[in-house]
Structures are given as C-alpha cells and as structure tokens.
Amino acid sequence: MAKAFQCSAILLCVVLVLLISGSEQLQSSQGEILLRIQRLLNYPSALSSWNSTTDFCNTEPNASVTVVCYENSITQLHIIGNKGTPLLPRNFSIDSFVTTLVGLPNLKVLTLVSLGLWGPLPGKIARLSSLEILNVSSNFLYDAVPEEISSLSALQSLVLDDNMFADEVPNWIGSLPVLSVLSLKKNMLNGSLPDSLSNLDNLRVLVLSHNYFRGEVPDLSSLTNLQVLDLEDNALGPQFPLLGNKLISLVLSKNKFRDGLPAEVTSYYQLQRLDLSSNKFVGPFPQSLLSLPSVTYLNVADNKFTGMLFENQSCSADLEFVDLSSNLMTGQLPNCLLQDSKRKVLYAANCLATGDGNQHPISLCLNEALAVGILPQRQKRKASKETIAFGVIGGIVGGIALVGLIYLAVRKVKSRKTIKRPNTRLIAENSSTGYPSNLLPDARYISQTMKLGALGLPPYRTFSLEEVEEATNNFDTSAFMGEGSQGQMYRGRLKDGSLVAIRCLKMKRSHSTQNFMHHIELISKLRHRHLVSALGHCFECYLDDSSVSRIFLVFEYVPNGTLRSWISGGHAWQKLQWTHRIAAAIGVAKGIQFLHTGIVPGVYSNNLKITDVLLDQNLVAKISSYNLPLLAENKGMVLSFPVMKAVFLFHQATLRS
C-alpha cells in the first residue's frame, strides 16, 4: 500500500514537472517572438526595457507598451511610438514583421501606432483569426487594404488612419459581420463609397475624412447604431446623405454638398457635434439646430444659408461653440448666443443687424442669394424699396394686360416700364414643376409650357457644378466644340445618357446680377420645336466673395450641323430635298413667330443668319442663336422688316446656294 502510494506520488510529480516545463516553454516561445519584434522595429525607445529576462505577462502597462496575457498566452499587444517617427530602415520587411506576429495565434487586440512601418500591408495578417481590434495608425503603409481582412469574422474595430492606403474602399468591407468601428482618415483613398457600407448593422463609428472620395454618400439610414460620422475634406455631394437619427457627431465639412438641409436634421436629438462648414449648402438656416437638446458644437460657416434670425430664438444650455460666419443671413443675432460669456460665437460676413463693422449690407446678401438661385426667407416686415428691387428677377416688361398678338403692341412693351415684384412671391428653383413661378408670367407662356412633353424635353432646371463637370469629363479638350462671342461651347453627356451642348460664359465682378438673371429668365422661356431649347443653367462663384464667376447654359444637342453645311458645305454630297428646304424655311418662320409673340416680352433681332439654323436627327430646323447679349441693357433689337419677308429672303438665299 505504501509502495503504491509512493509510486502515485512520483507519477504526480512527473506530471507537474511536465506541465510546468511545458508552460515555461510556451512562455519562452512567445517571449522570443516579442524580442524579435523589438529587433524588427529597430529597437524603438518604447521597447527599451525589454530583454531576455522580462516577464512580459506581468510587466506594468504604460502609455507606450501594454502586453496582456490570458492562460500564459498573449491576447493583447499595444506598442505606440513617438509621433512623427520616420520610416524604418530600408532593410525592414513588412512581410517578415507580419509573419512574426502570426506566431501569436491568440492575439485579439493589436495596436501598432507611429512605429515607422512601411510597405503594403500583407494579407497574411488575416491569419490572426481571433483579431477583434486592429489599429496600425500613423505609419507609412500603402497600396490597397488587403482583401484577406474580410475573413476576420470577429473583427470589431479596424483603424488604418494616417497612412498612405490608396485605391477605393473595397466592397467586401460590408461583409464584416460585427464591425462597429471603421476609421480610414488621412489616407489616399479615392473613388465613390461602396453601397455595402449600409450592410454594417453594428457600425457605431465611421470616419473617412481627409481622403479623395467623391460622389454621393450611400444610403446609411439603415445603420441604426451609427453614432459618429466624419466625412471631412473630401469631394462628396451634392446631396445631403440619408442617415439615422441616433447620431452624436456629424462632420461633413470641406466637401461639395450643395442642396438645402433636410427636415430630419432637426430631429437629431442626441446630436452633440454638427459641422457643415465650407460647403455650398443653400436655403434657409434651420434655427432649431441652435436648440437641439444635446448640441454643444455647431459650425455652418462658409456656406450660403439664408434666412432671418430673431433675437428671441432659444438655444441649448450646453451649446459651447457656434460659427455662423460667411453666409447670407439677415435679421438679429439671437440673445441666447450672447448671454453666456463662456460660449464662443462667430458670425462675421453675414448681413446681420449687429451694429459692428464685420457685416455686409443687406443688399449684398439678397443679391448673392439671387445669383446662386437661393431666395431669402420670407420677411414679416414690409419690404423696403431696395429689397423689392433685388427681389425682381429680370423684371417683366410693360403692361401684360395690353400685350397681344399685334406687332405694334409688342414693340410698345420695350418701353422698359417694368413691374416690380416683391421677393416674397419668389419660390425655390427646385420646386416640383422645375420652374420658378416668375418664369411663368402669363397664360400664353403657360399654355406653351404645357406642350413641353411633346418636345421630348425635360423641364428647365438648375444643374450642379458636379453634373456639368461630369458631363464634359471636367471640360476635356475632346468635348470642346468651339468659341465665339457668346463663350466657349462643349459637348456633354448627362447621367441619363442624353447629349447636351454646354456654353461657358465668364463673368466679371462688375457685371450686374440683375442683368444676367434677366437673361436666365428669358432663355428658360424659349421652348419651341424650332428653337434649340435651354435645359437649365449652373452658376460657379468666386470663393472669396461668392459673386458669380462663370455661368454654364445647358442646351439640347442638335447633331446634324448647320443648314448652310447641308446646302453648300460638308454635306454637299447629300443635298437636301426641296421638301426639306421648304420645311426648314417654314420651321424658321414658326421659330421667329414664337420669339415675337409666343412669350412676353418678345425677342426681336435683325441679323439671323443661315449658320444660326441647325438641323436635328429628323432634319427639323432649329434656330440656335437668339441674339441675346448677356449683359445688354436692351431686350433685343426690333426687326426692321416684317417676319414673312425675312423668311422669304432667307428662303431665297437657300435657293441661290
């Protein structure tokens, strides 16, 4: 019995020795891996205390280094170097470094920040299949994010900030089932954002700032857990993104958002930080943003927000910073913004009645609002003469009730006896019909616009600068069609595939807004089967004072060249039949008749040339030049001979050719 007990004791001791030696061997193996990492990182100062006798699992963590073990296996490794650490030496191999890391198979958290790592991140990083958090910020990693990361099914946080990753955000990013933090700021990523982002149901933080992303932001309204969205300093837009209402921080600054804010923004009751600065947002500033219950930081500077502020507007008690600078706001600064001395409030370069010298005159805000197609918020007080003057878009000439089909009556309209309309009658250009109300001044024109469907043309509208640039491939030389007194002409293709002709007109700062707004109003009316019809316009503004620098006029594209080229030019081999010639003459006559009597005021000219007539794909004649000098004070020049005689002479010219 005693002998049996002795044997059992010896056996137990052997087992304990084997277990202890096994643990020491495992610990020694992972310790060697850490020491090799130290060598590969060129002995950074953060790891200066490591040596062969270090008990890594029981070392006191600090701000630079933390090693966490569980059951004698390393599960967390944090190494943070000094900010601005240069690249590791040329003999450094990122592939060898990651191969060494893979020797820590139970690693769940890996943080390698500011260590000078360089090279493309190897896909073998995914062999750390237990990874839940990966942070390799502030290094020099480049090329695309490796697709192998998509196999890390436990990954909850992916932080690749401040590197040189390029290419697009991969579509597979949406296949990470439990990802809650995705941060890729300060890289060289480009292209559009993938729609698969909307599949990340657990996403709480999405940071993509300081890259080169462009285009629309995908629909993120399904991300009900999203709390932080930072898209600063890209080229995203122009539409405001679709988002959930549980956001705590929303940063869209330094992008190309152009439209007005949706009403949903005022329902973000958990929102603490909102930064919309340095875009071109338009429309009334939602004053209820000041009173969101949780808001502490609000920045809408350097946009084109309009509207009147009121002294009795309420503010959130937690509001610490407000920047309303460089917009088009009028009225009084709310008292609640000035009552707390600890609250920082910026409001320069508006048209507020503050009594100091950092505001523009109210006329400037109204003028600039009209220049970009934004209209001031309706004011309750009686409009002054100055306000009424700037509220007129071009003016409507002559007593409309006296205008008829009689030619003499139309000429009397040119007396420049304008009817002033207050700005309160104007509506936004993105209304459901696509037309501002001031572009429909009389029943005759309304009856014409009702026939637009027969022309196969969309309603006249305002184009964004991005649409114009995309249509012309950023005004590529291959799209250039020519240049004349009316500016440069480019061929373009819209997103729906339709071809257009885009005229680019450069403006001087001295040009009156009133004049070119009248021009825009006038050409928007010129819709007829025998006219080259305008589809819309776009304004580009100077950055310093928001005055209009260029106007882009978008016309339908007429593919078959001029009538002259068909009669005596490049199409001489394919002569027009007499029926086509007669139809062209009749078409021109109908086009001239519409210019004279189809709109009010009528458009007249005495220098129509055969080169001003184009033929479409069906050889239908269209007048391409309306002879509307952009900044002319007159509405046009009166024809010196009757319409039908002009058409007869034009037809005789075609016969002689």
XYZ file of C-alpha atoms in Angstrom:
657
model
C 0.000 0.000 0.000
C 2.814 2.378 0.983
C 4.717 1.389 -2.133
C 1.662 2.068 -4.275
C 1.240 5.481 -2.670
C 4.923 6.247 -3.315
C 4.534 5.361 -6.969
C 1.469 7.590 -7.250
C 3.326 10.495 -5.674
C 6.222 10.070 -8.074
C 3.829 9.961 -11.029
C 2.091 13.151 -9.841
C 5.446 14.930 -9.527
C 6.381 13.876 -13.045
C 3.097 15.239 -14.376
C 3.595 18.546 -12.537
C 7.126 18.868 -13.863
C 5.917 18.236 -17.392
C 3.149 20.812 -17.034
C 5.497 23.418 -15.571
C 8.156 22.848 -18.191
C 5.508 22.951 -20.885
C 4.238 26.333 -19.599
C 7.721 27.737 -19.425
C 8.382 26.567 -22.970
C 5.193 28.249 -24.241
C 6.002 31.443 -22.383
C 9.563 31.361 -23.634
C 8.371 30.896 -27.230
C 6.092 33.937 -27.171
C 8.723 35.936 -25.327
C 11.167 35.228 -28.144
C 8.582 36.475 -30.631
C 8.282 39.764 -28.739
C 12.056 40.170 -28.661
C 12.203 39.516 -32.396
C 9.515 42.175 -32.895
C 11.753 44.524 -30.917
C 14.639 43.844 -33.320
C 12.479 44.196 -36.433
C 11.246 47.574 -35.166
C 14.867 48.699 -34.824
C 14.751 48.826 -31.026
C 12.339 51.741 -30.534
C 12.554 53.703 -27.292
C 9.119 52.440 -26.265
C 10.582 48.888 -26.012
C 13.902 49.811 -24.407
C 13.067 47.877 -21.214
C 12.551 44.548 -22.986
C 15.229 41.880 -22.614
C 15.547 38.114 -22.313
C 14.587 38.128 -18.622
C 11.455 40.265 -18.965
C 8.274 38.724 -17.580
C 6.046 40.085 -20.328
C 2.752 38.880 -18.864
C 3.401 40.612 -15.538
C 5.002 43.831 -16.757
C 3.255 47.011 -15.616
C 1.500 48.573 -18.657
C 2.157 52.198 -19.628
C 1.080 54.666 -22.325
C 3.546 53.222 -24.843
C 3.532 49.463 -24.252
C 0.945 47.019 -22.964
C 1.073 43.225 -23.096
C -1.975 41.319 -21.846
C -1.913 37.567 -21.320
C -4.603 35.008 -20.663
C -3.629 31.466 -19.592
C 0.023 32.138 -20.478
C -0.841 33.252 -23.998
C -0.597 36.817 -25.297
C -4.048 38.174 -26.241
C -3.320 41.915 -26.472
C -0.270 43.768 -27.780
C -0.114 47.589 -27.774
C 3.023 49.389 -28.998
C 2.782 53.154 -29.521
C 5.848 55.056 -30.719
C 6.580 58.764 -30.820
C 4.510 60.930 -33.135
C 6.406 61.671 -36.326
C 8.590 58.557 -36.157
C 10.396 58.228 -39.532
C 10.355 55.187 -41.777
C 12.166 52.115 -40.579
C 15.452 51.334 -42.400
C 15.495 50.060 -45.971
C 16.208 46.515 -44.817
C 12.899 46.427 -42.941
C 10.460 43.863 -44.335
C 6.778 44.312 -43.534
C 6.218 40.737 -44.724
C 8.731 39.319 -42.212
C 7.257 41.507 -39.491
C 3.701 40.225 -40.042
C 4.983 36.652 -40.320
C 6.478 37.087 -36.852
C 3.211 38.497 -35.472
C 1.321 35.451 -36.747
C 3.302 33.490 -34.147
C 0.886 34.953 -31.548
C -2.178 32.946 -32.617
C -4.463 34.010 -29.749
C -3.985 37.734 -30.327
C -7.315 39.556 -30.073
C -6.118 43.177 -29.924
C -3.197 44.510 -31.974
C -2.161 48.173 -31.802
C 0.930 49.318 -33.724
C 0.939 53.123 -33.861
C 3.699 55.553 -35.001
C 6.374 52.889 -35.451
C 7.631 53.784 -38.952
C 6.128 50.666 -40.569
C 6.189 50.878 -44.349
C 5.142 48.782 -47.323
C 1.873 47.171 -48.418
C 0.035 45.509 -45.545
C 0.363 41.735 -46.211
C -2.824 39.716 -46.473
C -1.342 37.144 -44.068
C -2.368 39.496 -41.242
C -5.688 37.647 -41.520
C -4.002 34.520 -40.100
C -4.546 36.169 -36.740
C -8.047 34.779 -36.965
C -9.004 35.822 -33.416
C -8.401 39.535 -34.040
C -11.135 41.787 -32.723
C -9.288 45.121 -32.856
C -6.646 46.094 -35.439
C -5.043 49.544 -35.234
C -1.988 50.355 -37.398
C -2.389 54.159 -37.494
C 0.288 56.765 -38.202
C 2.647 54.607 -40.244
C 3.608 54.521 -43.924
C 1.556 51.595 -45.175
C 0.402 51.880 -48.780
C -1.431 50.163 -51.637
C -4.927 48.752 -51.220
C -6.382 47.386 -47.997
C -5.830 43.603 -48.322
C -8.971 41.618 -49.143
C -7.940 38.842 -46.736
C -9.105 41.046 -43.859
C -12.658 40.206 -44.918
C -12.134 36.721 -43.411
C -11.712 38.152 -39.882
C -15.230 37.335 -38.748
C -14.572 38.525 -35.170
C -13.178 41.926 -36.197
C -14.985 44.712 -34.357
C -12.648 47.662 -34.916
C -10.492 48.455 -37.971
C -8.386 51.625 -37.665
C -5.952 52.420 -40.506
C -5.670 56.191 -40.027
C -2.822 58.393 -41.224
C -1.170 56.039 -43.691
C -0.919 56.040 -47.477
C -3.526 53.445 -48.352
C -4.839 54.050 -51.865
C -7.488 52.719 -54.221
C -11.184 52.610 -53.303
C -12.836 51.421 -50.126
C -13.360 47.749 -51.036
C -16.887 46.464 -51.463
C -16.108 43.487 -49.208
C -15.961 45.864 -46.237
C -19.682 45.272 -45.839
C -19.128 41.561 -45.181
C -17.532 42.058 -41.749
C -20.467 40.923 -39.604
C -19.660 42.553 -36.241
C -17.632 45.597 -37.320
C -18.539 48.550 -35.110
C -15.636 50.973 -35.754
C -14.218 51.757 -39.207
C -11.702 54.599 -39.368
C -9.677 55.295 -42.528
C -8.945 59.020 -42.209
C -5.861 60.734 -43.635
C -5.080 58.298 -46.433
C -5.105 58.475 -50.232
C -8.294 56.520 -50.751
C -10.447 57.659 -53.648
C -13.456 56.846 -55.788
C -17.022 56.536 -54.584
C -18.105 54.993 -51.309
C -19.453 51.441 -51.657
C -23.142 50.765 -51.066
C -22.095 47.774 -48.954
C -21.417 50.183 -46.064
C -25.150 50.056 -45.423
C -24.786 46.338 -44.547
C -22.733 47.058 -41.426
C -25.620 46.809 -38.990
C -23.388 47.074 -35.918
C -21.409 50.094 -37.109
C -21.192 52.836 -34.492
C -18.241 54.904 -35.800
C -17.471 55.672 -39.464
C -14.538 58.026 -40.079
C -13.444 58.585 -43.711
C -12.164 62.164 -43.505
C -9.184 63.645 -45.368
C -9.237 61.363 -48.396
C -10.252 61.834 -52.020
C -13.725 60.338 -52.060
C -16.265 61.800 -54.467
C -19.882 61.399 -55.479
C -22.959 60.639 -53.456
C -22.834 59.172 -49.975
C -24.648 55.811 -49.956
C -27.891 55.439 -48.021
C -26.846 54.957 -44.384
C -30.309 55.316 -42.858
C -30.390 51.578 -42.092
C -27.378 51.914 -39.760
C -29.494 52.435 -36.666
C -26.469 52.163 -34.344
C -24.352 54.784 -36.117
C -23.306 57.500 -33.677
C -20.232 59.106 -35.292
C -19.926 60.006 -38.987
C -16.908 62.035 -40.134
C -16.521 62.702 -43.879
C -14.488 65.921 -43.666
C -12.264 67.108 -46.519
C -13.357 65.006 -49.482
C -15.353 65.817 -52.621
C -18.632 64.196 -51.613
C -22.055 65.544 -52.569
C -24.073 67.333 -53.694
C -26.972 65.577 -51.914
C -27.145 65.565 -48.112
C -26.677 61.927 -47.001
C -29.537 59.772 -45.756
C -28.783 59.000 -42.111
C -30.312 57.556 -38.987
C -31.382 59.830 -36.141
C -29.118 58.480 -33.364
C -26.039 60.449 -34.408
C -23.921 62.065 -31.719
C -21.299 63.591 -34.031
C -21.822 64.529 -37.711
C -18.964 66.191 -39.631
C -19.454 66.956 -43.348
C -17.158 69.988 -43.651
C -14.986 70.738 -46.713
C -16.989 68.773 -49.262
C -19.262 69.628 -52.192
C -22.677 69.426 -50.594
C -24.918 71.988 -52.260
C -28.577 71.342 -51.534
C -30.639 72.515 -48.592
C -30.752 70.624 -45.306
C -33.496 68.024 -44.943
C -36.020 68.492 -42.159
C -34.784 65.305 -40.478
C -31.633 67.090 -39.268
C -33.658 68.992 -36.690
C -34.784 65.673 -35.163
C -31.260 64.501 -34.257
C -31.951 64.936 -30.555
C -28.781 63.104 -29.457
C -26.531 65.210 -31.693
C -23.697 66.923 -29.817
C -21.394 67.985 -32.670
C -22.530 69.234 -36.095
C -20.008 70.627 -38.601
C -21.299 71.562 -42.065
C -18.721 74.285 -42.766
C -17.005 75.003 -46.091
C -19.631 73.540 -48.377
C -22.228 75.317 -50.505
C -25.387 74.439 -48.631
C -28.266 76.666 -49.674
C -31.684 77.594 -48.395
C -32.924 78.778 -45.008
C -30.770 78.045 -41.978
C -32.793 75.776 -39.637
C -32.703 77.873 -36.462
C -33.986 74.934 -34.413
C -30.442 73.494 -34.679
C -29.452 76.028 -32.016
C -31.890 74.480 -29.571
C -31.205 70.780 -30.083
C -31.156 69.439 -26.525
C -27.669 67.869 -26.668
C -25.796 70.104 -29.103
C -22.502 71.596 -27.860
C -20.717 72.408 -31.164
C -22.403 73.911 -34.243
C -20.466 75.101 -37.292
C -22.213 76.123 -40.527
C -19.618 78.704 -41.650
C -18.747 79.353 -45.305
C -21.986 78.232 -46.924
C -24.899 80.082 -48.497
C -27.534 79.709 -45.821
C -30.205 82.393 -45.946
C -32.999 83.396 -43.599
C -33.734 85.912 -40.881
C -32.533 85.320 -37.334
C -34.551 86.587 -34.388
C -33.498 87.926 -31.001
C -35.876 85.668 -29.081
C -34.576 82.417 -30.624
C -33.817 79.831 -27.930
C -30.515 77.958 -27.577
C -29.412 74.742 -25.945
C -27.957 75.274 -22.471
C -25.000 73.020 -23.384
C -24.037 74.966 -26.508
C -20.348 75.944 -26.271
C -19.338 76.891 -29.840
C -21.339 78.410 -32.719
C -19.958 79.588 -36.064
C -22.434 81.216 -38.468
C -19.771 83.143 -40.411
C -19.772 83.769 -44.170
C -23.383 83.026 -45.016
C -26.301 85.129 -46.284
C -28.256 85.523 -43.030
C -30.158 88.654 -42.071
C -32.030 89.890 -39.003
C -30.841 89.993 -35.397
C -28.338 87.777 -33.615
C -30.240 85.676 -31.022
C -29.789 86.992 -27.475
C -29.192 83.476 -26.193
C -25.894 83.342 -28.082
C -24.577 86.403 -26.267
C -25.779 85.759 -22.730
C -23.080 83.234 -21.772
C -19.559 84.708 -21.773
C -18.035 81.227 -21.920
C -19.823 80.473 -25.173
C -17.787 81.229 -28.315
C -19.916 82.712 -31.105
C -18.656 83.704 -34.587
C -20.988 85.438 -37.045
C -18.913 87.730 -39.317
C -19.577 88.190 -43.058
C -23.371 87.916 -42.952
C -25.908 90.743 -43.216
C -26.986 90.771 -39.580
C -28.024 93.971 -37.830
C -25.307 93.753 -35.187
C -24.111 97.346 -35.325
C -20.471 96.397 -35.859
C -18.336 96.554 -38.970
C -17.999 92.852 -39.677
C -21.316 92.555 -41.536
C -22.237 93.204 -45.167
C -25.115 95.463 -46.216
C -28.381 93.560 -46.532
C -28.479 94.237 -50.282
C -25.342 92.119 -50.781
C -26.915 89.045 -49.188
C -30.079 89.408 -51.244
C -28.050 89.961 -54.415
C -25.815 86.924 -53.820
C -28.808 84.780 -52.931
C -30.340 85.574 -56.300
C -27.017 84.968 -58.055
C -26.899 81.346 -56.964
C -30.590 80.653 -57.228
C -31.285 80.901 -53.496
C -34.078 83.063 -52.246
C -34.220 84.861 -48.931
C -36.608 83.636 -46.274
C -39.924 85.454 -46.266
C -39.789 88.515 -44.080
C -42.774 89.554 -41.990
C -41.986 93.243 -42.116
C -42.887 95.442 -45.056
C -40.289 95.212 -47.800
C -38.241 98.298 -48.482
C -37.697 99.708 -51.949
C -34.194 98.238 -52.005
C -35.497 94.799 -51.058
C -38.139 94.970 -53.766
C -35.552 95.979 -56.336
C -33.363 92.967 -55.589
C -36.388 90.688 -55.413
C -37.132 91.254 -59.084
C -35.625 88.634 -61.396
C -35.032 90.488 -64.607
C -38.408 92.275 -64.404
C -41.472 91.708 -66.522
C -41.735 94.315 -69.267
C -44.765 96.506 -69.996
C -48.384 96.162 -69.018
C -49.074 92.460 -69.603
C -52.794 93.049 -69.968
C -52.168 95.166 -73.086
C -49.913 92.633 -74.769
C -51.478 90.704 -77.611
C -50.531 89.247 -80.929
C -50.291 92.693 -82.571
C -46.737 93.506 -83.514
C -47.082 97.195 -82.653
C -48.251 96.354 -79.142
C -45.238 94.108 -78.627
C -42.923 96.950 -79.631
C -44.536 99.231 -77.081
C -43.635 96.715 -74.404
C -39.987 97.703 -74.991
C -40.552 100.986 -73.181
C -38.804 99.368 -70.150
C -41.707 100.272 -67.923
C -41.150 97.376 -65.556
C -43.452 95.869 -62.998
C -41.588 95.413 -59.714
C -42.445 92.244 -57.802
C -41.577 91.771 -54.134
C -39.212 88.958 -53.223
C -41.930 87.262 -51.182
C -43.534 85.996 -54.400
C -40.484 84.057 -55.460
C -40.128 80.335 -54.815
C -37.140 77.987 -54.878
C -35.922 76.684 -58.211
C -36.164 73.038 -57.215
C -39.932 73.089 -56.997
C -41.944 70.159 -58.210
C -42.531 71.634 -61.629
C -38.898 72.548 -62.167
C -39.864 76.191 -62.870
C -39.816 79.216 -60.587
C -43.159 80.991 -60.570
C -41.581 84.118 -62.023
C -40.760 82.163 -65.188
C -44.478 81.741 -65.928
C -45.654 85.342 -66.247
C -48.704 84.937 -68.471
C -51.249 82.439 -69.707
C -49.822 82.288 -73.208
C -46.461 81.083 -71.953
C -48.120 78.660 -69.573
C -50.029 77.148 -72.482
C -46.737 76.712 -74.309
C -45.029 75.026 -71.377
C -47.892 72.562 -71.121
C -46.757 71.235 -74.503
C -43.191 70.524 -73.398
C -43.851 66.799 -73.210
C -44.457 66.781 -76.938
C -40.982 68.184 -77.451
C -39.468 65.296 -75.523
C -37.524 67.706 -73.294
C -37.262 67.630 -69.509
C -38.331 70.712 -67.505
C -35.876 73.573 -67.212
C -33.827 73.213 -64.018
C -30.694 74.241 -62.156
C -27.687 71.952 -62.675
C -24.969 71.419 -60.077
C -21.366 72.165 -60.998
C -20.527 68.483 -60.466
C -23.112 67.471 -63.091
C -21.629 69.891 -65.618
C -18.074 68.744 -64.912
C -19.029 65.086 -65.137
C -20.952 65.621 -68.374
C -17.902 67.186 -70.061
C -15.281 64.954 -68.399
C -14.101 68.014 -66.493
C -14.168 70.136 -69.680
C -11.794 67.836 -71.528
C -10.440 69.107 -74.832
C -12.221 66.266 -76.631
C -15.532 67.846 -75.558
C -14.617 71.339 -76.848
C -16.776 72.417 -79.793
C -15.635 75.984 -80.375
C -15.564 79.518 -79.051
C -17.331 82.682 -80.061
C -18.605 85.979 -78.735
C -21.080 84.074 -76.567
C -18.434 81.989 -74.804
C -16.975 78.513 -75.167
C -19.139 75.577 -76.223
C -18.678 71.996 -75.016
C -20.396 68.751 -75.894
C -21.544 66.737 -72.884
C -23.467 63.655 -71.834
C -25.727 63.656 -68.780
C -26.178 60.722 -66.418
C -29.347 59.640 -68.235
C -27.324 59.306 -71.449
C -28.759 62.357 -73.222
C -26.355 64.573 -75.172
C -26.229 68.282 -74.412
C -24.348 71.371 -75.531
C -22.925 73.446 -72.663
C -21.990 77.081 -73.144
C -19.473 78.523 -70.683
C -19.674 82.276 -70.062
C -17.022 84.010 -67.952
C -18.284 86.862 -65.795
C -16.575 89.929 -64.411
C -17.117 91.021 -60.842
C -18.511 94.298 -62.179
C -21.343 92.555 -64.013
C -24.756 93.247 -62.597
C -26.631 90.298 -61.147
C -29.874 91.880 -62.335
C -28.814 91.685 -65.989
C -27.765 88.060 -66.195
C -30.701 86.913 -64.049
C -32.942 88.510 -66.667
C -31.022 86.577 -69.315
C -31.540 83.302 -67.440
C -35.223 84.071 -67.029
C -35.574 84.796 -70.727
C -33.820 81.751 -72.180
C -35.739 79.449 -69.838
C -38.909 80.532 -71.660
C -37.565 79.777 -75.123
C -39.011 76.300 -75.605
C -40.251 75.510 -79.100
C -39.939 72.773 -81.709
C -37.946 75.109 -83.962
C -35.643 76.588 -81.306
C -32.591 74.992 -79.722
C -34.103 74.894 -76.246
C -32.274 75.513 -72.980
C -32.447 72.695 -70.423
C -31.011 74.591 -67.475
C -28.146 76.599 -66.047
C -25.410 76.431 -63.411
C -23.539 79.149 -61.547
C -19.934 78.961 -60.362
C -18.938 81.528 -57.747
C -15.742 83.173 -56.602
C -14.636 81.679 -53.289
C -13.753 84.975 -51.666
C -16.986 86.925 -52.141
C -19.406 84.372 -53.665
C -20.060 86.552 -56.714
C -20.712 84.678 -59.947
C -17.525 83.847 -61.864
C -18.953 81.630 -64.622
C -22.390 80.752 -65.973
C -22.992 77.442 -67.722
C -26.013 77.250 -70.024
C -27.129 73.720 -70.877
C -28.889 73.282 -74.242
C -30.297 70.330 -76.123
C -27.739 68.872 -78.531
C -28.590 69.162 -82.236
C -26.455 66.595 -84.097
C -26.730 67.375 -87.815
C -24.873 70.673 -88.093
C -25.959 73.915 -89.745
C -28.399 74.370 -92.576
C -25.649 76.004 -94.654
C -23.461 72.895 -94.397
C -26.308 70.851 -95.875
C -26.865 73.275 -98.732
C -23.316 74.204 -99.734
C -20.919 72.779 -97.170
C -19.701 69.422 -95.931
C -22.989 67.683 -96.685
C -22.943 68.727 -100.335
C -22.896 65.057 -101.351
C -26.256 64.631 -99.673
C -28.340 67.517 -100.982
C -31.497 68.451 -99.130
C -34.694 67.626 -100.969
C -36.949 70.540 -101.850
C -39.467 69.355 -99.298
C -36.803 69.579 -96.593
C -35.758 73.049 -97.741
C -39.321 74.310 -97.676
C -39.889 72.649 -94.297
C -36.746 74.354 -92.977
C -37.943 77.770 -94.141
C -41.369 77.203 -92.589
C -39.739 75.975 -89.395
C -37.594 79.087 -89.161
C -40.715 81.216 -89.698
C -42.500 79.403 -86.873
C -39.479 79.814 -84.619
C -39.339 83.563 -85.332
C -43.088 83.857 -84.761
C -42.703 82.221 -81.340
C -39.854 84.577 -80.454
C -42.060 87.552 -81.397
C -45.412 86.552 -80.000
C -45.091 83.324 -78.026
C -43.511 84.907 -74.957
C -43.768 88.203 -73.175
C -41.721 90.280 -73.702
C -40.990 89.213 -77.252
C -37.475 88.694 -78.612
C -36.519 90.550 -81.803
C -33.394 90.616 -83.927
C -32.381 91.722 -87.397
C -29.302 89.615 -88.044
C -30.449 85.992 -88.299
C -28.010 84.032 -90.476
C -28.310 80.700 -92.221
C -25.460 79.457 -89.994
C -27.694 80.126 -86.976
C -30.059 77.362 -88.108
C -29.283 73.765 -87.135
C -30.864 70.502 -88.264
C -31.700 67.721 -85.823
C -31.700 63.974 -86.485
C -35.001 64.312 -88.355
C -33.751 67.330 -90.359
C -36.067 69.631 -88.406
C -34.758 73.208 -88.451
C -33.922 74.829 -85.113
C -32.765 78.400 -84.536
C -29.658 78.233 -82.364
C -28.878 81.906 -81.821
C -31.436 84.138 -80.138
C -29.105 87.153 -80.294
C -29.426 87.843 -76.577
C -26.302 89.737 -75.468
C -25.825 88.539 -71.909
C -25.257 91.922 -70.350
C -27.157 94.115 -72.790
C -29.470 96.689 -71.288
C -31.984 96.313 -74.117
C -34.200 93.282 -74.520
C -33.229 92.966 -78.177
C -33.376 94.903 -81.438
C -36.597 95.378 -83.344
C -36.841 93.647 -86.681
C -36.663 96.205 -89.477
C -38.959 94.280 -91.820
C -41.971 92.006 -91.434
C -41.458 88.439 -90.349
C -42.682 86.757 -93.507
C -40.497 88.996 -95.687
C -37.479 87.945 -93.596
C -38.351 84.321 -94.115
C -38.836 84.917 -97.854
C -35.369 86.490 -98.150
C -33.891 83.633 -96.113
C -35.543 81.095 -98.402
C -34.278 82.922 -101.488
C -30.756 82.733 -100.050
C -31.025 78.974 -99.741
C -32.223 78.724 -103.344
C -29.276 80.755 -104.628
C -26.900 78.448 -102.739
